CSV table of C-alpha atoms and ligand atoms in Angstrom, one decimal:
chain,number,residue,atom,x,y,z
A,1329,MET,CA,0.0,0.0,0.0
A,1330,THR,CA,1.5,3.4,-0.9
A,1331,ARG,CA,0.7,7.0,-0.2
A,1332,GLY,CA,-0.3,9.4,-2.9
A,1333,ASN,CA,3.3,10.5,-3.1
A,1334,GLY,CA,4.5,6.9,-3.7
A,1335,GLU,CA,6.0,6.6,-0.3
A,1336,PRO,CA,5.0,3.4,1.6
A,1337,ALA,CA,2.3,4.1,4.1
A,1338,PRO,CA,3.7,4.0,7.6
A,1339,ASP,CA,3.5,0.6,9.1
A,1340,THR,CA,1.7,1.3,12.3
A,1341,THR,CA,1.9,-2.2,13.5
A,1342,ARG,CA,5.7,-2.0,13.8
A,1343,TRP,CA,6.4,-0.6,17.2
A,1344,SER,CA,10.1,-0.1,16.8
A,1345,ASP,CA,11.2,1.6,13.5
A,1346,PRO,CA,14.9,1.2,12.9
A,1347,THR,CA,15.0,4.2,10.5
A,1348,GLY,CA,17.2,6.3,12.7
A,1349,PRO,CA,16.7,9.3,15.0
A,1350,VAL,CA,13.6,11.5,14.6
A,1351,VAL,CA,13.8,15.1,13.5
A,1352,ALA,CA,11.3,17.4,15.2
A,1353,VAL,CA,9.3,19.9,13.3
A,1354,VAL,CA,7.4,22.5,15.3
A,1355,VAL,CA,4.5,23.8,13.2
A,1356,LEU,CA,3.4,27.4,14.1
A,1357,THR,CA,-0.3,27.8,14.4
A,1358,ALA,CA,-2.5,30.5,12.7
A,1359,GLU,CA,-2.0,34.2,13.4
A,1360,PRO,CA,-3.6,35.0,16.8
A,1361,PRO,CA,-6.6,37.4,16.9
A,1362,PRO,CA,-5.7,41.1,17.5
A,1363,ALA,CA,-4.6,42.0,21.1
A,1364,HIS,CA,-3.8,38.3,21.7
A,1365,ARG,CA,-0.4,36.8,22.1
A,1366,SER,CA,0.6,34.0,19.7
A,1367,VAL,CA,0.6,30.5,21.1
A,1368,GLU,CA,4.3,30.1,20.6
A,1369,ALA,CA,5.1,33.4,22.4
A,1370,THR,CA,2.7,32.7,25.3
A,1371,ARG,CA,4.7,32.3,28.5
A,1372,ILE,CA,4.3,29.0,30.4
A,1373,GLY,CA,6.0,29.1,33.8
A,1374,GLY,CA,7.6,32.3,32.7
A,1375,ARG,CA,9.1,30.9,29.6
A,1376,PRO,CA,7.8,31.4,25.9
A,1377,LEU,CA,6.2,28.2,24.9
A,1378,LEU,CA,8.4,27.7,21.8
A,1379,ASP,CA,11.5,28.0,24.1
A,1380,ARG,CA,10.0,25.4,26.4
A,1381,THR,CA,9.1,23.0,23.5
A,1382,VAL,CA,12.6,23.1,22.0
A,1383,ARG,CA,14.2,22.6,25.4
A,1384,VAL,CA,12.0,19.5,26.1
A,1385,LEU,CA,12.7,18.1,22.7
A,1386,HIS,CA,16.4,18.4,23.2
A,1387,ALA,CA,16.1,17.0,26.7
A,1388,ALA,CA,14.3,14.0,25.2
A,1389,GLY,CA,17.3,13.4,22.9
A,1390,VAL,CA,16.0,14.9,19.7
A,1391,ARG,CA,19.1,16.1,17.9
A,1392,ARG,CA,17.5,18.4,15.3
A,1393,VAL,CA,14.5,20.8,15.8
A,1394,LEU,CA,13.0,22.6,12.9
A,1395,VAL,CA,10.4,25.4,13.1
A,1396,ALA,CA,7.9,25.6,10.2
A,1397,ALA,CA,6.1,28.8,9.5
A,1398,GLY,CA,2.8,27.2,8.5
A,1399,ARG,CA,0.7,30.1,7.3
A,1400,ARG,CA,2.9,32.6,9.2
A,1401,SER,CA,5.7,34.6,7.6
A,1402,PRO,CA,9.1,32.9,7.2
A,1403,ASP,CA,10.7,36.1,8.6
A,1404,LEU,CA,8.8,35.4,11.8
A,1405,VAL,CA,10.4,32.0,12.1
A,1406,ALA,CA,13.9,33.4,11.6
A,1407,GLY,CA,13.3,35.9,14.3
A,1408,LEU,CA,11.8,33.4,16.7
A,1409,VAL,CA,14.6,30.9,16.2
A,1410,ALA,CA,17.2,33.6,16.7
A,1411,ARG,CA,15.5,35.3,19.6
A,1412,HIS,CA,13.8,32.6,21.6
A,1413,ALA,CA,14.5,29.0,21.1
A,1414,PRO,CA,17.6,27.2,22.1
A,1415,PRO,CA,19.2,25.2,19.2
A,1416,ALA,CA,16.5,25.2,16.5
A,1417,GLU,CA,16.5,26.2,12.8
A,1418,PRO,CA,13.9,27.3,10.2
A,1419,CYS,CA,12.3,24.3,8.4
A,1420,PRO,CA,13.3,24.0,4.8
A,1421,PRO,CA,10.6,23.8,2.1
A,1422,PRO,CA,8.5,20.6,2.5
A,1423,ALA,CA,9.7,19.1,-0.8
A,1424,ALA,CA,13.3,19.5,0.5
A,1425,LEU,CA,12.7,17.3,3.6
A,1426,PRO,CA,14.9,14.3,3.3
A,1427,PRO,CA,13.6,10.8,4.0
A,1428,GLY,CA,13.4,9.7,7.6
A,1429,ARG,CA,11.2,10.0,10.6
A,1430,TYR,CA,9.7,13.3,11.8
A,1431,LEU,CA,8.1,14.2,15.1
A,1432,LEU,CA,5.5,16.8,14.1
A,1433,VAL,CA,4.7,19.1,16.9
A,1434,GLY,CA,1.9,21.6,17.1
A,1435,ALA,CA,3.1,25.0,18.5
A,1436,GLY,CA,0.5,24.8,21.2
A,1437,ALA,CA,1.6,21.3,22.4
A,1438,ILE,CA,2.9,21.1,25.9
A,1439,PHE,CA,4.5,17.9,26.9
A,1440,ASP,CA,7.6,16.5,28.6
A,1441,ALA,CA,10.6,14.4,27.6
A,1442,GLU,CA,9.0,11.1,28.7
A,1443,THR,CA,6.1,11.7,26.3
A,1444,VAL,CA,8.5,12.3,23.4
A,1445,ARG,CA,10.6,9.2,24.3
A,1446,ASP,CA,7.4,7.2,24.6
A,1447,LEU,CA,6.3,8.2,21.0
A,1448,ALA,CA,9.7,8.6,19.2
A,1449,GLU,CA,10.5,4.9,19.1
A,1450,ARG,CA,7.5,4.3,16.8
A,1451,THR,CA,6.4,5.6,13.4
A,1452,GLY,CA,2.8,6.4,12.3
A,1453,VAL,CA,1.6,7.2,15.8
A,1454,ARG,CA,0.1,10.4,17.2
A,1455,CYS,CA,-0.5,11.4,20.8
A,1456,THR,CA,-4.1,11.5,21.9
A,1457,ASP,CA,-3.5,14.3,24.5
A,1458,THR,CA,-1.8,16.9,22.3
A,1459,THR,CA,-0.6,17.6,18.8
A,1460,LEU,CA,2.4,15.3,18.6
A,1461,ALA,CA,2.8,12.8,15.7
A,1462,VAL,CA,5.7,10.7,14.6
A,1463,ALA,CA,5.4,10.2,10.8
A,1464,ASP,CA,7.5,9.4,7.8
A,1465,ALA,CA,8.9,12.1,5.5
A,1466,GLY,CA,5.9,11.8,3.1
A,1467,THR,CA,3.4,12.6,5.8
A,1468,ALA,CA,5.6,15.4,7.1
A,1469,ARG,CA,5.8,17.0,3.6
A,1470,GLU,CA,2.0,16.6,3.2
A,1471,VAL,CA,1.3,18.3,6.5
A,1472,LEU,CA,3.8,21.2,5.9
A,1473,ALA,CA,2.6,21.7,2.3
A,1474,ALA,CA,-1.1,21.9,3.4
A,1475,ASP,CA,-3.0,25.2,3.3
A,1476,ALA,CA,-3.6,24.8,7.0
A,1477,PRO,CA,-0.6,22.8,8.4
A,1478,ASP,CA,-1.8,22.9,12.0
A,1479,ALA,CA,-5.2,21.6,11.0
A,1480,ALA,CA,-3.5,19.0,8.8
A,1481,LEU,CA,-1.3,18.1,11.7
A,1482,ASP,CA,-4.3,17.3,13.9
A,1483,ALA,CA,-5.6,15.1,11.2
A,1484,VAL,CA,-2.4,13.1,10.7
A,1485,ALA,CA,-3.5,9.5,10.1
A,1486,GLY,CA,-1.9,7.0,12.4
A,1487,LEU,CA,-2.3,5.0,15.5
A,1488,ALA,CA,-3.7,7.3,18.3
A,1489,LEU,CA,-1.6,6.6,21.4
A,1490,ARG,CA,-2.0,7.9,24.9
A,1491,PRO,CA,1.7,7.9,26.0
A,1492,ALA,CA,2.4,5.5,28.8
A,1493,ALA,CA,4.5,8.0,30.7
A,1494,GLY,CA,4.8,11.8,30.7
A,1495,PHE,CA,2.6,14.8,30.5
A,1496,ALA,CA,0.7,16.2,27.5
A,1497,THR,CA,-1.8,18.9,26.9
A,1498,THR,CA,-2.5,21.7,24.3
A,1499,LEU,CA,-2.5,25.4,25.0
A,1500,ALA,CA,-5.7,26.7,23.5
A,1501,GLY,CA,-4.6,30.3,23.2
A,1502,ASP,CA,-3.1,32.9,25.5
A,1503,ARG,CA,-6.2,32.9,27.8
A,1504,ASP,CA,-5.6,29.2,28.6
A,1505,VAL,CA,-2.4,29.6,30.6
A,1506,ARG,CA,-4.1,29.4,34.0
A,1507,ARG,CA,-5.5,25.9,33.1
A,1508,VAL,CA,-2.1,24.7,31.8
A,1509,HIS,CA,-0.4,26.0,35.0
A,1510,ARG,CA,-2.9,24.1,37.1
A,1511,ALA,CA,-2.3,20.9,35.1
A,1512,LEU,CA,1.5,21.3,35.4
A,1513,TRP,CA,1.2,21.9,39.1
A,1514,HIS,CA,-0.9,18.8,39.4
A,1515,ARG,CA,1.7,16.8,37.6
A,1516,TYR,CA,4.9,18.4,39.0
A,1517,GLY,CA,3.9,20.4,42.1
A,1518,SER,CA,4.6,17.7,44.7
A,1519,LYS,CA,7.5,15.4,45.1
A,1520,PRO,CA,7.5,11.7,45.9
A,1521,SER,CA,9.5,12.4,49.0
A,1522,ASP,CA,6.8,14.8,50.4
A,1523,GLY,CA,5.9,14.0,54.0
A,1524,LEU,CA,2.3,13.9,55.4
A,1525,VAL,CA,2.3,17.5,56.6
A,1526,CYS,CA,3.7,18.6,53.3
A,1527,ARG,CA,1.2,16.6,51.2
A,1528,TYR,CA,-2.0,17.4,53.1
A,1529,LEU,CA,-1.2,20.9,54.6
A,1530,ASN,CA,1.7,22.6,53.0
A,1531,ARG,CA,1.2,21.8,49.3
A,1532,PRO,CA,-2.4,23.0,49.4
A,1533,LEU,CA,-1.2,26.2,51.0
A,1534,SER,CA,1.7,26.7,48.5
A,1535,ARG,CA,-0.3,25.8,45.4
A,1536,PRO,CA,-2.2,29.2,45.0
A,1537,VAL,CA,0.9,31.2,45.6
A,1538,THR,CA,2.7,29.1,43.0
A,1539,LEU,CA,-0.1,29.5,40.5
A,1540,LEU,CA,0.0,33.3,41.1
A,1541,LEU,CA,3.7,33.5,40.6
A,1542,ALA,CA,4.2,30.9,37.9
A,1543,ARG,CA,3.5,33.1,34.9
A,1544,THR,CA,5.6,36.0,36.2
A,1545,GLY,CA,8.9,34.2,35.5
A,1546,VAL,CA,10.1,35.1,39.0
A,1547,TRP,CA,13.4,33.5,39.7
A,1548,PRO,CA,13.0,30.4,41.9
A,1549,ASP,CA,16.2,31.3,43.9
A,1550,LEU,CA,14.5,34.5,44.9
A,1551,LEU,CA,11.6,32.5,46.3
A,1552,SER,CA,14.0,30.3,48.2
A,1553,GLY,CA,15.3,33.5,49.8
A,1554,LEU,CA,11.7,34.7,50.5
A,1555,SER,CA,10.7,31.5,52.4
A,1556,PHE,CA,13.9,31.6,54.3
A,1557,ALA,CA,13.3,35.3,55.3
A,1558,VAL,CA,9.7,34.4,56.5
A,1559,ALA,CA,11.0,31.5,58.6
A,1560,VAL,CA,13.8,33.6,60.2
A,1561,ALA,CA,11.4,36.5,60.8
A,1562,GLY,CA,9.2,34.0,62.7
A,1563,ALA,CA,12.2,32.8,64.7
A,1564,ALA,CA,13.0,36.4,65.7
A,1565,VAL,CA,9.5,37.2,66.7
A,1566,ILE,CA,9.4,34.0,68.8
A,1567,GLY,CA,12.8,34.7,70.4
A,1568,PHE,CA,12.4,38.4,71.1
A,1569,GLY,CA,8.7,39.1,71.2
A,1570,GLY,CA,8.1,38.3,74.9
A,1571,HIS,CA,4.3,38.2,74.7
A,1572,TRP,CA,1.7,35.4,74.1
A,1573,TRP,CA,0.6,37.2,70.9
A,1574,THR,CA,4.1,37.5,69.6
A,1575,MET,CA,4.6,33.8,70.2
A,1576,LEU,CA,1.4,33.1,68.2
A,1577,LEU,CA,2.5,35.4,65.4
A,1578,GLY,CA,5.9,33.8,65.4
A,1579,GLY,CA,4.4,30.4,65.1
A,1580,VAL,CA,2.2,31.5,62.2
A,1581,LEU,CA,5.2,32.9,60.4
A,1582,VAL,CA,7.2,29.7,61.0
A,1583,GLN,CA,4.4,27.6,59.5
A,1584,ALA,CA,4.0,30.1,56.6
A,1585,GLY,CA,7.7,29.8,55.9
A,1586,ASN,CA,7.3,26.0,56.0
A,1587,ALA,CA,4.6,26.1,53.4
A,1588,LEU,CA,6.2,28.8,51.3
A,1589,ASP,CA,9.4,26.6,51.1
A,1590,GLY,CA,7.5,24.5,48.5
A,1591,VAL,CA,6.8,27.4,46.2
A,1592,ASP,CA,10.4,27.8,44.9
A,1593,GLY,CA,10.5,24.1,43.8
A,1594,GLU,CA,7.0,24.2,42.3
A,1595,VAL,CA,7.7,27.3,40.3
A,1596,ALA,CA,11.0,25.8,39.2
A,1597,ARG,CA,9.4,22.6,38.0
A,1598,ILE,CA,6.5,24.2,36.2
A,1599,GLY,CA,8.9,26.5,34.3
A,1600,LEU,CA,11.5,23.9,33.6
A,1601,ARG,CA,13.9,26.0,35.7
A,1602,THR,CA,15.2,23.5,38.3
A,1603,SER,CA,18.9,23.8,38.9
A,1604,ARG,CA,21.6,22.1,41.1
A,1605,ARG,CA,22.5,25.6,42.3
A,1606,GLY,CA,18.9,26.1,43.4
A,1607,ALA,CA,18.6,22.8,45.1
A,1608,LEU,CA,21.7,23.5,47.1
A,1609,LEU,CA,20.6,27.0,48.0
A,1610,ASP,CA,17.2,25.6,49.1
A,1611,THR,CA,18.6,23.0,51.4
A,1612,ILE,CA,21.3,25.2,52.9
A,1613,LEU,CA,18.9,28.0,53.7
A,1614,ASP,CA,16.6,25.4,55.2
A,1615,ARG,CA,19.3,24.3,57.6
A,1616,TYR,CA,19.9,27.9,58.8
A,1617,ALA,CA,16.2,28.5,59.1
A,1618,ASP,CA,15.8,25.3,61.2
A,1619,LEU,CA,18.6,26.4,63.5
A,1620,ALA,CA,17.2,30.0,63.8
A,1621,ILE,CA,13.8,28.6,64.8
A,1622,ILE,CA,15.2,26.4,67.4
A,1623,ALA,CA,17.3,29.3,68.8
A,1624,GLY,CA,14.1,31.4,68.9
A,1625,LEU,CA,12.4,28.8,71.0
A,1626,VAL,CA,15.4,28.6,73.4
A,1627,LEU,CA,15.3,32.4,73.9
A,1628,ALA,CA,11.5,32.3,74.3
A,1629,ALA,CA,11.9,29.5,77.0
A,1630,GLY,CA,14.2,31.8,79.0
A,1631,GLY,CA,17.7,30.9,77.7
A,1632,ARG,CA,18.5,28.9,80.8
A,1633,PRO,CA,21.0,26.0,80.6
A,1634,VAL,CA,18.2,23.5,80.4
A,1635,ASP,CA,16.7,25.4,77.5
A,1636,TRP,CA,20.0,25.5,75.7
A,1637,ALA,CA,20.6,21.8,76.4
A,1638,PHE,CA,17.3,20.8,74.8
A,1639,GLY,CA,17.9,23.3,72.0
A,1640,PHE,CA,21.3,21.8,71.3
A,1641,ALA,CA,19.8,18.3,71.2
A,1642,ALA,CA,17.0,19.4,69.0
A,1643,ALA,CA,19.3,21.2,66.6
A,1644,ALA,CA,21.8,18.4,66.4
A,1645,GLY,CA,19.1,15.8,65.9
A,1646,SER,CA,17.4,17.9,63.2
A,1647,LEU,CA,20.6,18.3,61.2
A,1648,LEU,CA,21.3,14.6,61.6
A,1649,VAL,CA,17.9,13.7,60.3
A,1650,SER,CA,18.4,15.9,57.2
A,1651,TYR,CA,21.8,14.4,56.7
A,1652,LEU,CA,20.6,10.8,57.1
A,1653,ASN,CA,17.7,11.6,54.6
A,1654,VAL,CA,20.4,12.2,52.0
A,1655,LEU,CA,22.8,9.4,53.1
A,1656,VAL,CA,20.0,6.8,53.5
A,1657,PRO,CA,17.3,7.9,51.1
A,1658,ASP,CA,15.5,4.6,51.2
A,1659,ALA,CA,14.9,4.6,54.9
A,1660,PRO,CA,11.3,3.6,55.4
A,1661,ARG,CA,8.8,5.8,57.3
A,1662,ARG,CA,10.8,9.0,57.1
A,1663,LEU,CA,8.7,10.6,59.7
A,1664,LEU,CA,10.6,13.6,60.9
A,1665,ARG,CA,11.0,15.4,57.6
A,1666,ARG,CA,11.3,19.2,57.8
A,1667,ASP,CA,7.6,19.8,57.2
A,1668,VAL,CA,6.8,17.9,60.4
A,1669,ARG,CA,9.6,19.4,62.5
A,1670,LEU,CA,8.6,23.0,61.5
A,1671,LEU,CA,4.9,22.4,62.2
A,1672,LEU,CA,5.9,21.0,65.7
A,1673,CYS,CA,8.0,24.2,66.4
A,1674,ALA,CA,5.2,26.4,65.1
A,1675,VAL,CA,2.6,24.8,67.3
A,1676,ALA,CA,4.9,24.9,70.4
A,1677,ALA,CA,5.4,28.7,69.8
A,1678,ALA,CA,1.7,29.3,69.1
A,1679,VAL,CA,0.7,27.7,72.4
A,1680,SER,CA,3.6,29.4,74.3
A,1681,ALA,CA,5.2,26.1,75.2
A,1682,PRO,CA,8.7,26.6,73.8
A,1683,LEU,CA,10.5,24.2,76.2
A,1684,ALA,CA,8.0,21.4,75.7
A,1685,GLY,CA,8.4,21.9,72.0
A,1686,LEU,CA,12.2,21.7,72.2
A,1687,ALA,CA,12.1,18.6,74.4
A,1688,ALA,CA,9.6,16.9,72.1
A,1689,LEU,CA,11.6,17.8,69.1
A,1690,ALA,CA,14.9,16.7,70.7
A,1691,VAL,CA,13.5,13.3,71.6
A,1692,LEU,CA,11.8,12.7,68.3
A,1693,VAL,CA,14.6,13.6,66.0
A,1694,ASN,CA,17.3,11.8,67.9
A,1695,ALA,CA,15.0,8.7,68.2
A,1696,ASP,CA,14.4,8.9,64.4
A,1697,ALA,CA,18.1,9.2,63.7
A,1698,ALA,CA,18.8,6.2,66.0
A,1699,ARG,CA,16.1,4.3,64.2
A,1700,VAL,CA,17.7,4.9,60.8
A,1701,PHE,CA,21.1,4.1,62.2
A,1702,GLY,CA,19.9,0.9,63.7
A,1703,MET,CA,18.2,-0.1,60.4
A,1704,VAL,CA,21.5,0.4,58.5
A,1705,LEU,CA,23.4,-1.6,61.2
A,1706,ARG,CA,20.9,-4.5,60.7
A,1707,ARG,CA,21.6,-4.5,56.9
A,1708,ALA,CA,24.0,-7.0,55.4
A,1709,PRO,CA,27.6,-5.8,55.6
A,1710,GLY,CA,28.6,-3.7,52.6
A,1711,THR,CA,25.1,-2.4,51.7
A,1712,ARG,CA,24.2,1.2,52.5
B,541,LIG,N1,15.7,27.9,44.0
B,541,LIG,C1,15.3,26.6,43.8
B,541,LIG,C2,14.6,25.9,44.7
B,541,LIG,C3,14.2,24.6,44.5
B,541,LIG,N2,14.6,24.1,43.3
B,541,LIG,C4,14.2,22.7,43.0
B,541,LIG,O1,13.1,22.2,43.8
B,541,LIG,C5,13.5,21.2,44.7
B,541,LIG,C6,12.9,21.5,46.1
B,541,LIG,O2,11.5,21.2,45.9
B,541,LIG,P1,10.4,21.9,46.8
B,541,LIG,O3,10.7,23.3,47.1
B,541,LIG,O4,9.1,21.5,46.2
B,541,LIG,O5,10.4,21.1,48.2
B,541,LIG,P2,11.5,21.1,49.3
B,541,LIG,O6,12.5,20.0,49.0
B,541,LIG,O7,12.1,22.5,49.5
B,541,LIG,O8,10.8,20.6,50.6
B,541,LIG,C7,9.9,21.5,51.2
B,541,LIG,C8,10.1,21.4,52.7
B,541,LIG,O9,11.4,21.9,53.0
B,541,LIG,C9,9.1,22.1,53.5
B,541,LIG,O10,9.3,21.9,54.9
B,541,LIG,C10,7.7,21.7,53.1
B,541,LIG,O11,6.8,22.3,53.9
B,541,LIG,C11,7.5,22.0,51.7
B,541,LIG,O12,6.2,21.6,51.3
B,541,LIG,C12,8.5,21.2,50.8
B,541,LIG,O13,8.3,19.8,51.0
B,541,LIG,C13,15.0,21.4,44.8
B,541,LIG,O14,15.6,20.1,45.2
B,541,LIG,C14,15.3,21.7,43.3
B,541,LIG,O15,15.2,20.6,42.5
B,541,LIG,C15,15.3,24.7,42.4
B,541,LIG,O16,15.7,24.2,41.3
B,541,LIG,N3,15.7,26.0,42.6
B,542,LIG,O1,13.2,17.1,55.4
B,542,LIG,P1,14.7,17.1,55.6
B,542,LIG,O2,15.3,15.9,54.9
B,542,LIG,O3,15.1,17.3,57.0
B,542,LIG,O4,15.2,18.4,54.8
B,542,LIG,C1,15.0,18.5,53.4
B,542,LIG,C2,16.2,18.3,52.6
B,542,LIG,O5,16.7,17.0,52.9
B,542,LIG,C3,16.0,18.5,51.2
B,542,LIG,O6,17.2,18.4,50.5
B,542,LIG,C4,15.4,19.9,50.9
B,542,LIG,O7,15.1,20.0,49.5
B,542,LIG,C5,14.2,20.1,51.7
B,542,LIG,O8,13.8,21.4,51.4
B,542,LIG,C6,14.4,19.9,53.1
B,542,LIG,O9,15.3,20.9,53.6
């Protein structure tokens, strides 16, 4: 069976097509209505969508990314490729496309690298959740030569596939950003390592802040500094306030800093802007904030030797728990994660029971550290 252009129709029954790496072609959509931003220029997580698309394609291992003008001007593509996208190039005329496999991408498609990898090992398939299709050169030429390439792209014949992994949706214009951010938060907002307090209290608190900030393009590192400042402000109010209401206020600030500490990561993941630098900054500031909060409780308790003794035990145990969470990441029932510890400190302050809070924290974190240490000791020699 052949196509109209004589090329063999894609064999959609073959799941692995040995015809080499796929070349991605991002097809720009129609001109936006007046006073609307084009789909490819709409910011998702603070980054123009075309920039995000090309980054994800490269992250998925696609070596070559072409941008096709569709019904837009070729000059626009040249400007976009030069100004926005990381390594990409204007698509040559359809007839000049060499044989091979092409990943046809609608400019409004939003997806991640897992989705691309899930599709790119096949030919003649298209994603059911967004405009992504892997086709042969003949299909690619037909789509790009069509009067309405984005419409033709949606109609690409082939096996409709819901990718087994990954995320996929389509931006339906620049007024659709809020929905996309909500979908991205749902997929990337939380982390598998989130504790109970984090999952059921802090993430629901940080989500609206993240959705508010996501499209601003605010730097995640700045948000790390902000949550650190709120937590340290809470520690200072607890330590130096001297009244029941300042203790309550300090407790509220500590818990607010606890919840806000998730915003930097959520914004970073939505905007594809996570970094090793940010991860280190986040965890280092958390350690200092933890110590400041414990010091605040010691001062609020009166700063006596017994207060400092429990404070020291609580601080050492908290640092040890964080350290063990990195050294022994597979420890089961990691109960005393930072979300739980900070909530305990916040409640102790709010009810004006700083010494009781310090004593409870000191016992719990050191018991948890001993539990993890004992678990490692019971493991077979030579395993971590
Ligand atoms: N400037 C930054 C900051 C972060 N990242 C990336 O994000 C993760 C951190 O993810 P997240 O901020 O979502 O969660 P975190 O590990 O900070 O854990 C907090 C707890 O500390 C807090 O107590 C709790 O209440 C809160 O809900 C979170 O669980 C980082 O590793 C980086 O990958 C970045 O790139 N740049
Ligand atoms: O919960 P915990 O393990 O004590 O401390 C955590 C660190 O281990 C993690 O690296 C960091 O990203 C979190 O914000 C939190 O600081």
